[in-house]
PDB file of C-alpha atoms in Angstrom:
ATOM      1  CA  MET I   1     -11.175   7.861  15.434  1.00  0.00           C
ATOM      2  CA  SER I   2      -7.273   7.939  16.230  1.00  0.00           C
ATOM      3  CA  ASP I   3      -4.134   9.839  16.413  1.00  0.00           C
ATOM      4  CA  VAL I   4      -0.507   9.514  16.096  1.00  0.00           C
ATOM      5  CA  LEU I   5       2.652  11.587  16.588  1.00  0.00           C
ATOM      6  CA  SER I   6       4.744  12.053  14.136  1.00  0.00           C
ATOM      7  CA  ARG I   7       8.359  11.868  13.672  1.00  0.00           C
ATOM      8  CA  ASP I   8       8.843  15.512  14.612  1.00  0.00           C
ATOM      9  CA  GLY I   9       6.115  15.783  17.637  1.00  0.00           C
ATOM     10  CA  LEU I  10       2.676  16.617  15.593  1.00  0.00           C
ATOM     11  CA  ARG I  11      -0.441  15.050  16.043  1.00  0.00           C
ATOM     12  CA  ILE I  12      -1.621  13.356  12.811  1.00  0.00           C
ATOM     13  CA  HIS I  13      -5.470  12.573  13.111  1.00  0.00           C
ATOM     14  CA  TYR I  14      -7.202   9.511  11.217  1.00  0.00           C
ATOM     15  CA  GLU I  15     -10.023   7.640  10.499  1.00  0.00           C
ATOM     16  CA  VAL I  16     -10.603   3.979  10.188  1.00  0.00           C
ATOM     17  CA  ASP I  17     -13.575   2.462   8.386  1.00  0.00           C
ATOM     18  CA  PRO I  18     -13.474  -1.191   8.791  1.00  0.00           C
ATOM     19  CA  PRO I  19     -15.031  -3.809   6.393  1.00  0.00           C
ATOM     20  CA  ALA I  20     -18.563  -4.161   5.758  1.00  0.00           C
ATOM     21  CA  ALA I  21     -18.038  -8.009   6.297  1.00  0.00           C
ATOM     22  CA  ALA I  22     -18.541  -8.465  10.197  1.00  0.00           C
ATOM     23  CA  GLY I  23     -15.723 -10.342  10.982  1.00  0.00           C
ATOM     24  CA  ALA I  24     -13.660  -9.953   8.011  1.00  0.00           C
ATOM     25  CA  SER I  25     -10.101 -11.305   8.418  1.00  0.00           C
ATOM     26  CA  GLY I  26      -7.275 -10.415   6.314  1.00  0.00           C
ATOM     27  CA  ALA I  27      -9.065  -7.300   4.751  1.00  0.00           C
ATOM     28  CA  GLU I  28      -6.669  -5.253   2.667  1.00  0.00           C
ATOM     29  CA  THR I  29      -5.879  -1.340   3.335  1.00  0.00           C
ATOM     30  CA  VAL I  30      -6.839   1.803   1.277  1.00  0.00           C
ATOM     31  CA  VAL I  31      -5.402   4.948   2.566  1.00  0.00           C
ATOM     32  CA  LEU I  32      -7.331   7.845   1.254  1.00  0.00           C
ATOM     33  CA  LEU I  33      -5.506  11.140   0.982  1.00  0.00           C
ATOM     34  CA  HIS I  34      -7.351  13.999   0.706  1.00  0.00           C
ATOM     35  CA  ALA I  35      -6.702  17.604  -1.523  1.00  0.00           C
ATOM     36  CA  ALA I  36      -5.421  20.679   0.059  1.00  0.00           C
ATOM     37  CA  GLY I  37      -8.047  22.736   1.326  1.00  0.00           C
ATOM     38  CA  ALA I  38     -10.297  19.611   2.440  1.00  0.00           C
ATOM     39  CA  ASP I  39      -9.867  17.042   5.241  1.00  0.00           C
ATOM     40  CA  ALA I  40     -10.516  13.104   5.482  1.00  0.00           C
ATOM     41  CA  ALA I  41     -13.959  14.257   6.474  1.00  0.00           C
ATOM     42  CA  ALA I  42     -14.637  15.244   3.070  1.00  0.00           C
ATOM     43  CA  TRP I  43     -14.095  11.225   1.452  1.00  0.00           C
ATOM     44  CA  GLU I  44     -17.404  10.567   3.569  1.00  0.00           C
ATOM     45  CA  ARG I  45     -19.071  13.688   2.448  1.00  0.00           C
ATOM     46  CA  LEU I  46     -18.576  12.463  -0.982  1.00  0.00           C
ATOM     47  CA  GLY I  47     -19.600   8.875  -0.584  1.00  0.00           C
ATOM     48  CA  TRP I  48     -16.427   7.177  -1.102  1.00  0.00           C
ATOM     49  CA  ILE I  49     -16.485   5.233   2.230  1.00  0.00           C
ATOM     50  CA  GLU I  50     -19.239   2.774   1.688  1.00  0.00           C
ATOM     51  CA  PRO I  51     -18.601   1.530  -1.552  1.00  0.00           C
ATOM     52  CA  LEU I  52     -15.104   0.350  -0.326  1.00  0.00           C
ATOM     53  CA  ARG I  53     -16.286  -1.111   2.814  1.00  0.00           C
ATOM     54  CA  GLN I  54     -18.618  -3.165   0.956  1.00  0.00           C
ATOM     55  CA  ALA I  55     -15.806  -4.072  -1.554  1.00  0.00           C
ATOM     56  CA  GLY I  56     -14.309  -5.478   1.637  1.00  0.00           C
ATOM     57  CA  LEU I  57     -11.688  -2.812   2.240  1.00  0.00           C
ATOM     58  CA  ARG I  58     -10.762  -1.456   5.227  1.00  0.00           C
ATOM     59  CA  VAL I  59     -10.364   2.109   4.699  1.00  0.00           C
ATOM     60  CA  ILE I  60      -8.095   4.416   6.722  1.00  0.00           C
ATOM     61  CA  ARG I  61      -8.261   8.493   6.069  1.00  0.00           C
ATOM     62  CA  PRO I  62      -5.567  10.630   7.568  1.00  0.00           C
ATOM     63  CA  ASP I  63      -5.876  14.378   8.202  1.00  0.00           C
ATOM     64  CA  ALA I  64      -3.003  15.630   6.369  1.00  0.00           C
ATOM     65  CA  ARG I  65      -0.699  17.584   8.913  1.00  0.00           C
ATOM     66  CA  GLY I  66      -2.285  21.173   9.111  1.00  0.00           C
ATOM     67  CA  TYR I  67      -5.933  20.105   8.216  1.00  0.00           C
ATOM     68  CA  GLY I  68      -8.671  18.734   9.876  1.00  0.00           C
ATOM     69  CA  ALA I  69      -8.366  17.583  13.080  1.00  0.00           C
ATOM     70  CA  SER I  70      -4.394  17.214  12.713  1.00  0.00           C
ATOM     71  CA  ASP I  71      -2.303  19.903  14.335  1.00  0.00           C
ATOM     72  CA  ARG I  72      -2.154  23.208  12.613  1.00  0.00           C
ATOM     73  CA  VAL I  73       0.888  24.055  10.836  1.00  0.00           C
ATOM     74  CA  ALA I  74       1.684  27.898  10.022  1.00  0.00           C
ATOM     75  CA  ASP I  75       5.612  27.131   9.741  1.00  0.00           C
ATOM     76  CA  PRO I  76       7.053  26.301   6.611  1.00  0.00           C
ATOM     77  CA  GLY I  77       9.896  24.096   8.258  1.00  0.00           C
ATOM     78  CA  LEU I  78       7.126  21.855   8.925  1.00  0.00           C
ATOM     79  CA  LEU I  79       6.537  20.748   5.385  1.00  0.00           C
ATOM     80  CA  GLY I  80       9.847  21.256   3.738  1.00  0.00           C
ATOM     81  CA  GLY I  81      10.966  17.701   2.768  1.00  0.00           C
ATOM     82  CA  SER I  82       8.138  15.613   2.397  1.00  0.00           C
ATOM     83  CA  PRO I  83       7.313  14.872   5.777  1.00  0.00           C
ATOM     84  CA  CYS I  84       3.978  13.347   4.330  1.00  0.00           C
ATOM     85  CA  VAL I  85       6.091  10.390   3.890  1.00  0.00           C
ATOM     86  CA  ASP I  86       6.544   9.619   7.530  1.00  0.00           C
ATOM     87  CA  ASP I  87       3.315  10.854   8.599  1.00  0.00           C
ATOM     88  CA  ILE I  88       1.909   7.862   6.184  1.00  0.00           C
ATOM     89  CA  ALA I  89       4.336   5.501   7.660  1.00  0.00           C
ATOM     90  CA  SER I  90       3.469   6.359  11.397  1.00  0.00           C
ATOM     91  CA  VAL I  91      -0.400   6.078  10.795  1.00  0.00           C
ATOM     92  CA  LEU I  92       0.342   2.238   8.896  1.00  0.00           C
ATOM     93  CA  ASP I  93       2.618   1.375  11.807  1.00  0.00           C
ATOM     94  CA  ALA I  94      -0.133   2.744  14.691  1.00  0.00           C
ATOM     95  CA  GLU I  95      -2.765   0.008  12.614  1.00  0.00           C
ATOM     96  CA  GLY I  96      -0.108  -2.559  11.996  1.00  0.00           C
ATOM     97  CA  VAL I  97      -0.528  -2.250   8.269  1.00  0.00           C
ATOM     98  CA  GLU I  98       2.552  -3.955   6.468  1.00  0.00           C
ATOM     99  CA  SER I  99       1.442  -2.703   2.718  1.00  0.00           C
ATOM    100  CA  ALA I 100      -1.624  -0.897   1.356  1.00  0.00           C
ATOM    101  CA  HIS I 101      -3.158   0.564  -1.574  1.00  0.00           C
ATOM    102  CA  LEU I 102      -2.765   4.605  -1.694  1.00  0.00           C
ATOM    103  CA  ALA I 103      -5.533   6.571  -3.130  1.00  0.00           C
ATOM    104  CA  GLY I 104      -5.036  10.623  -3.350  1.00  0.00           C
ATOM    105  CA  TYR I 105      -6.088  13.466  -5.114  1.00  0.00           C
ATOM    106  CA  SER I 106      -4.399  16.305  -5.754  1.00  0.00           C
ATOM    107  CA  MET I 107      -2.204  17.027  -3.066  1.00  0.00           C
ATOM    108  CA  GLY I 108      -2.973  13.882  -1.832  1.00  0.00           C
ATOM    109  CA  ALA I 109      -2.258  12.058  -5.060  1.00  0.00           C
ATOM    110  CA  CYS I 110       1.239  13.932  -4.703  1.00  0.00           C
ATOM    111  CA  HIS I 111       1.641  12.632  -0.821  1.00  0.00           C
ATOM    112  CA  ALA I 112       1.236   9.373  -2.595  1.00  0.00           C
ATOM    113  CA  ILE I 113       3.836   9.843  -5.019  1.00  0.00           C
ATOM    114  CA  ARG I 114       6.269  10.725  -2.549  1.00  0.00           C
ATOM    115  CA  PHE I 115       5.665   7.517  -0.510  1.00  0.00           C
ATOM    116  CA  ALA I 116       5.935   5.209  -3.048  1.00  0.00           C
ATOM    117  CA  GLU I 117       8.826   6.906  -4.270  1.00  0.00           C
ATOM    118  CA  ALA I 118      10.465   6.240  -0.610  1.00  0.00           C
ATOM    119  CA  GLN I 119       8.788   3.034   0.599  1.00  0.00           C
ATOM    120  CA  PRO I 120       7.992   1.233  -2.475  1.00  0.00           C
ATOM    121  CA  GLU I 121       7.869  -2.249  -0.652  1.00  0.00           C
ATOM    122  CA  ARG I 122       4.554  -0.725   1.251  1.00  0.00           C
ATOM    123  CA  VAL I 123       2.401  -0.182  -1.726  1.00  0.00           C
ATOM    124  CA  ARG I 124       0.193  -2.230  -3.402  1.00  0.00           C
ATOM    125  CA  SER I 125      -1.334  -0.030  -6.289  1.00  0.00           C
ATOM    126  CA  LEU I 126      -1.459   3.605  -6.591  1.00  0.00           C
ATOM    127  CA  VAL I 127      -4.615   6.153  -7.601  1.00  0.00           C
ATOM    128  CA  LEU I 128      -3.555   9.320  -8.588  1.00  0.00           C
ATOM    129  CA  GLY I 129      -6.748  11.907  -9.458  1.00  0.00           C
ATOM    130  CA  GLY I 130      -6.602  15.509  -9.784  1.00  0.00           C
ATOM    131  CA  VAL I 131      -2.303  15.682 -10.372  1.00  0.00           C
ATOM    132  CA  ILE I 132      -1.680  19.715 -10.960  1.00  0.00           C
ATOM    133  CA  VAL I 133       1.747  21.467 -10.962  1.00  0.00           C
ATOM    134  CA  GLY I 134       1.212  23.283  -7.701  1.00  0.00           C
ATOM    135  CA  ALA I 135       0.351  19.793  -5.815  1.00  0.00           C
ATOM    136  CA  LEU I 136       3.411  18.672  -7.320  1.00  0.00           C
ATOM    137  CA  ALA I 137       5.695  21.303  -6.506  1.00  0.00           C
ATOM    138  CA  ILE I 138       4.404  21.821  -2.467  1.00  0.00           C
ATOM    139  CA  GLN I 139       6.249  17.829  -2.491  1.00  0.00           C
ATOM    140  CA  GLY I 140       9.331  19.050  -4.077  1.00  0.00           C
ATOM    141  CA  LEU I 141       8.410  17.486  -7.307  1.00  0.00           C
ATOM    142  CA  HIS I 142       7.893  18.169 -11.122  1.00  0.00           C
ATOM    143  CA  LEU I 143       7.619  15.993 -13.908  1.00  0.00           C
ATOM    144  CA  ALA I 144       8.945  18.709 -16.837  1.00  0.00           C
ATOM    145  CA  THR I 145      12.381  18.512 -18.231  1.00  0.00           C
ATOM    146  CA  GLU I 146      15.207  20.157 -15.619  1.00  0.00           C
ATOM    147  CA  GLU I 147      15.062  22.950 -18.087  1.00  0.00           C
ATOM    148  CA  ARG I 148      11.414  23.491 -17.294  1.00  0.00           C
ATOM    149  CA  ALA I 149      11.596  23.181 -13.717  1.00  0.00           C
ATOM    150  CA  GLU I 150      11.634  26.652 -12.467  1.00  0.00           C
ATOM    151  CA  GLN I 151       8.730  27.485 -15.254  1.00  0.00           C
ATOM    152  CA  GLN I 152       6.739  24.785 -13.135  1.00  0.00           C
ATOM    153  CA  ARG I 153       8.100  26.923 -10.131  1.00  0.00           C
ATOM    154  CA  ARG I 154       5.848  30.033 -11.449  1.00  0.00           C
ATOM    155  CA  VAL I 155       3.115  28.341 -12.584  1.00  0.00           C
ATOM    156  CA  ALA I 156       2.779  26.172  -8.786  1.00  0.00           C
ATOM    157  CA  LEU I 157       3.129  29.652  -7.229  1.00  0.00           C
ATOM    158  CA  ARG I 158       0.354  31.201  -9.261  1.00  0.00           C
ATOM    159  CA  GLN I 159      -1.804  28.204  -8.716  1.00  0.00           C
ATOM    160  CA  LEU I 160      -1.069  28.599  -5.128  1.00  0.00           C
ATOM    161  CA  ASP I 161      -1.796  32.363  -4.780  1.00  0.00           C
ATOM    162  CA  GLY I 162      -5.652  31.370  -6.554  1.00  0.00           C
ATOM    163  CA  ALA I 163      -6.064  28.866  -3.664  1.00  0.00           C
ATOM    164  CA  LEU I 164      -5.249  31.268  -1.109  1.00  0.00           C
ATOM    165  CA  ALA I 165      -7.599  33.749  -2.261  1.00  0.00           C
ATOM    166  CA  ARG I 166     -10.236  30.968  -1.694  1.00  0.00           C
ATOM    167  CA  LEU I 167      -9.334  29.902   1.978  1.00  0.00           C
ATOM    168  CA  ALA I 168      -9.205  31.133   5.434  1.00  0.00           C
ATOM    169  CA  GLY I 169      -8.496  29.823   9.069  1.00  0.00           C
ATOM    170  CA  PRO I 170      -5.985  26.982   9.598  1.00  0.00           C
ATOM    171  CA  ALA I 171      -6.138  25.660   5.680  1.00  0.00           C
ATOM    172  CA  ALA I 172      -4.861  29.144   4.925  1.00  0.00           C
ATOM    173  CA  GLU I 173      -1.972  28.961   7.000  1.00  0.00           C
ATOM    174  CA  VAL I 174      -0.702  25.550   5.700  1.00  0.00           C
ATOM    175  CA  VAL I 175      -1.208  26.414   2.080  1.00  0.00           C
ATOM    176  CA  ARG I 176       1.047  29.663   3.196  1.00  0.00           C
ATOM    177  CA  ALA I 177       3.507  27.979   4.765  1.00  0.00           C
ATOM    178  CA  ALA I 178       3.379  25.529   1.371  1.00  0.00           C
ATOM    179  CA  ARG I 179       4.128  28.395  -0.580  1.00  0.00           C
ATOM    180  CA  GLU I 180       6.915  29.322   1.110  1.00  0.00           C
ATOM    181  CA  VAL I 181       8.375  25.409   0.490  1.00  0.00           C
ATOM    182  CA  VAL I 182       7.606  25.886  -3.070  1.00  0.00           C
ATOM    183  CA  ARG I 183       9.459  29.136  -3.441  1.00  0.00           C
ATOM    184  CA  SER I 184      12.627  28.466  -1.763  1.00  0.00           C
ATOM    185  CA  GLU I 185      13.272  24.394  -2.063  1.00  0.00           C
ATOM    186  CA  PRO I 186      14.754  22.581  -4.893  1.00  0.00           C
ATOM    187  CA  PHE I 187      12.499  20.392  -7.189  1.00  0.00           C
ATOM    188  CA  SER I 188      13.150  16.615  -8.394  1.00  0.00           C
ATOM    189  CA  ARG I 189      11.703  14.345 -11.020  1.00  0.00           C
ATOM    190  CA  PRO I 190       9.951  11.731  -9.348  1.00  0.00           C
ATOM    191  CA  ASP I 191      11.831   8.126  -9.209  1.00  0.00           C
ATOM    192  CA  LEU I 192       9.165   5.515  -9.446  1.00  0.00           C
ATOM    193  CA  SER I 193      11.397   2.702 -10.570  1.00  0.00           C
ATOM    194  CA  ARG I 194      10.916   0.691  -7.447  1.00  0.00           C
ATOM    195  CA  ALA I 195       7.435   0.899  -7.326  1.00  0.00           C
ATOM    196  CA  GLN I 196       5.862  -0.343 -10.309  1.00  0.00           C
ATOM    197  CA  VAL I 197       2.405  -1.121  -9.173  1.00  0.00           C
ATOM    198  CA  PRO I 198      -0.939  -1.137 -10.506  1.00  0.00           C
ATOM    199  CA  ALA I 199      -2.102   2.434 -11.282  1.00  0.00           C
ATOM    200  CA  LEU I 200      -5.072   4.632 -12.069  1.00  0.00           C
ATOM    201  CA  ILE I 201      -4.275   8.085 -13.282  1.00  0.00           C
ATOM    202  CA  ALA I 202      -7.224  10.027 -13.091  1.00  0.00           C
ATOM    203  CA  ALA I 203      -8.341  13.980 -13.847  1.00  0.00           C
ATOM    204  CA  GLY I 204     -11.453  16.089 -15.310  1.00  0.00           C
ATOM    205  CA  GLY I 205     -11.468  16.869 -18.607  1.00  0.00           C
ATOM    206  CA  ASP I 206     -12.138  20.394 -17.942  1.00  0.00           C
ATOM    207  CA  ASP I 207      -9.800  20.932 -15.192  1.00  0.00           C
ATOM    208  CA  PRO I 208      -7.312  23.284 -16.500  1.00  0.00           C
ATOM    209  CA  ALA I 209      -4.874  22.691 -14.141  1.00  0.00           C
ATOM    210  CA  ALA I 210      -4.745  18.944 -14.829  1.00  0.00           C
ATOM    211  CA  GLU I 211      -3.151  19.203 -18.495  1.00  0.00           C
ATOM    212  CA  PRO I 212      -2.944  16.404 -20.250  1.00  0.00           C
ATOM    213  CA  TRP I 213       0.949  16.216 -20.550  1.00  0.00           C
ATOM    214  CA  ILE I 214       0.515  15.646 -16.672  1.00  0.00           C
ATOM    215  CA  ARG I 215      -1.226  12.326 -17.109  1.00  0.00           C
ATOM    216  CA  GLU I 216       0.970  11.667 -19.574  1.00  0.00           C
ATOM    217  CA  GLU I 217       4.187  11.962 -17.404  1.00  0.00           C
ATOM    218  CA  LEU I 218       2.657   9.906 -14.675  1.00  0.00           C
ATOM    219  CA  ALA I 219       1.926   7.197 -17.147  1.00  0.00           C
ATOM    220  CA  ARG I 220       5.446   7.154 -18.536  1.00  0.00           C
ATOM    221  CA  LEU I 221       6.468   6.912 -14.729  1.00  0.00           C
ATOM    222  CA  LEU I 222       4.196   4.006 -14.301  1.00  0.00           C
ATOM    223  CA  PRO I 223       4.175   1.630 -17.305  1.00  0.00           C
ATOM    224  CA  GLY I 224       0.846   0.000 -18.088  1.00  0.00           C
ATOM    225  CA  ALA I 225      -1.599   2.512 -15.708  1.00  0.00           C
ATOM    226  CA  ARG I 226      -5.003   3.083 -16.629  1.00  0.00           C
ATOM    227  CA  VAL I 227      -5.571   6.494 -17.743  1.00  0.00           C
ATOM    228  CA  LEU I 228      -9.445   8.000 -16.846  1.00  0.00           C
ATOM    229  CA  VAL I 229     -10.583  11.181 -18.161  1.00  0.00           C
ATOM    230  CA  LEU I 230     -14.052  12.596 -16.865  1.00  0.00           C
ATOM    231  CA  GLU I 231     -14.884  15.162 -19.516  1.00  0.00           C
ATOM    232  CA  GLY I 232     -16.888  17.931 -18.582  1.00  0.00           C
ATOM    233  CA  ARG I 233     -15.310  18.103 -15.183  1.00  0.00           C
ATOM    234  CA  ASP I 234     -13.286  20.433 -13.586  1.00  0.00           C
ATOM    235  CA  HIS I 235     -10.718  20.194 -10.410  1.00  0.00           C
ATOM    236  CA  VAL I 236     -13.453  19.668  -7.759  1.00  0.00           C
ATOM    237  CA  GLY I 237     -16.166  18.339 -10.153  1.00  0.00           C
ATOM    238  CA  CYS I 238     -13.872  15.432 -10.940  1.00  0.00           C
ATOM    239  CA  LEU I 239     -13.455  14.484  -6.984  1.00  0.00           C
ATOM    240  CA  ALA I 240     -17.287  14.594  -6.637  1.00  0.00           C
ATOM    241  CA  ASP I 241     -18.133  12.409  -9.524  1.00  0.00           C
ATOM    242  CA  PRO I 242     -19.641   9.122  -8.614  1.00  0.00           C
ATOM    243  CA  ARG I 243     -18.265   7.957 -11.870  1.00  0.00           C
ATOM    244  CA  LEU I 244     -14.760   8.519 -10.584  1.00  0.00           C
ATOM    245  CA  ARG I 245     -15.314   6.423  -7.450  1.00  0.00           C
ATOM    246  CA  ASP I 246     -17.112   3.611  -9.022  1.00  0.00           C
ATOM    247  CA  ALA I 247     -14.220   3.169 -11.133  1.00  0.00           C
ATOM    248  CA  VAL I 248     -11.481   3.603  -8.157  1.00  0.00           C
ATOM    249  CA  VAL I 249     -13.406   1.023  -6.332  1.00  0.00           C
ATOM    250  CA  SER I 250     -13.417  -1.556  -9.032  1.00  0.00           C
ATOM    251  CA  PHE I 251      -9.935  -0.774  -9.903  1.00  0.00           C
ATOM    252  CA  LEU I 252      -9.040  -1.667  -6.259  1.00  0.00           C
ATOM    253  CA  ASP I 253     -11.571  -4.774  -6.517  1.00  0.00           C
ATOM    254  CA  GLY I 254      -9.467  -5.847  -9.292  1.00  0.00           C
ATOM    255  CA  ARG I 255      -6.303  -5.413  -7.277  1.00  0.00           C
ATOM    256  CA  ARG I 256      -7.158  -7.423  -3.814  1.00  0.00           C
ATOM    257  CA  GLY I 257      -4.864 -10.413  -3.161  1.00  0.00           C
ATOM    258  CA  GLY I 258      -1.620  -8.129  -4.346  1.00  0.00           C
ATOM    259  CA  PRO I 259       0.104  -6.415  -6.900  1.00  0.00           C
ATOM    260  CA  GLY I 260      -0.102  -8.787  -9.630  1.00  0.00           C
ATOM    261  CA  ALA I 261      -3.841  -9.580  -8.530  1.00  0.00           C
ATOM    262  CA  GLY I 262      -6.879  -8.892 -11.278  1.00  0.00           C
ATOM    263  CA  PRO I 263      -6.783  -8.674 -14.837  1.00  0.00           C
ATOM    264  CA  PRO I 264      -4.624  -6.814 -16.861  1.00  0.00           C
ATOM    265  CA  LEU I 265      -4.951  -3.200 -17.074  1.00  0.00           C
TER     266      LEU I 265
END
């Protein structure tokens, strides 16, 4: 376990899980980015770590600011402007990682989108699971037309209100701060034109918040992306489904060796 200071002085905690093969050198890295209300330990509880290690990958799991063992966040000013980009970069720099695969779920997927937009040269591939309007909005993002951006803000605020009804403690603090950011900051459509890497877009077929048009828009931004829908799974159930984990492990195994590695999607 390790900590790194963010540019604005917050302590960002992260875990590193080495590849299973003893003495493996030059192993590629996957950064797992968790959902709102969760933390880095969730990946281990759901059985993600060992399959990735067995596939020869080094796994880095940050606790997003405000979550887990990272510093608490109650001030909206600490979330505005997508600080996740600098936080992820700081973790990669601390571990001497030049580029990595990014795999995120819900809020974590939107962190991955922001990072790929800002620092595309450091991204080998993207896994974007459970993307919903509320998670996009926390990062100041929307996927609709400009005319519908304000409608997405209203939807996002309702989704965050629903999350606050279920959360308590530090997780509620940071979501409450995120709600203020969504209420007040402008939205923009992500520009991934410089981040044309292999991508896997996944969602639960019974997740009402992960509407089909969202993954369709993401696929337009990332041409050639593979889209996976797990029928019968809601937002939480999709992440917990071993089929998603296995699909991600297979996808990442096929991407090792560089952005163009592996068979066509």
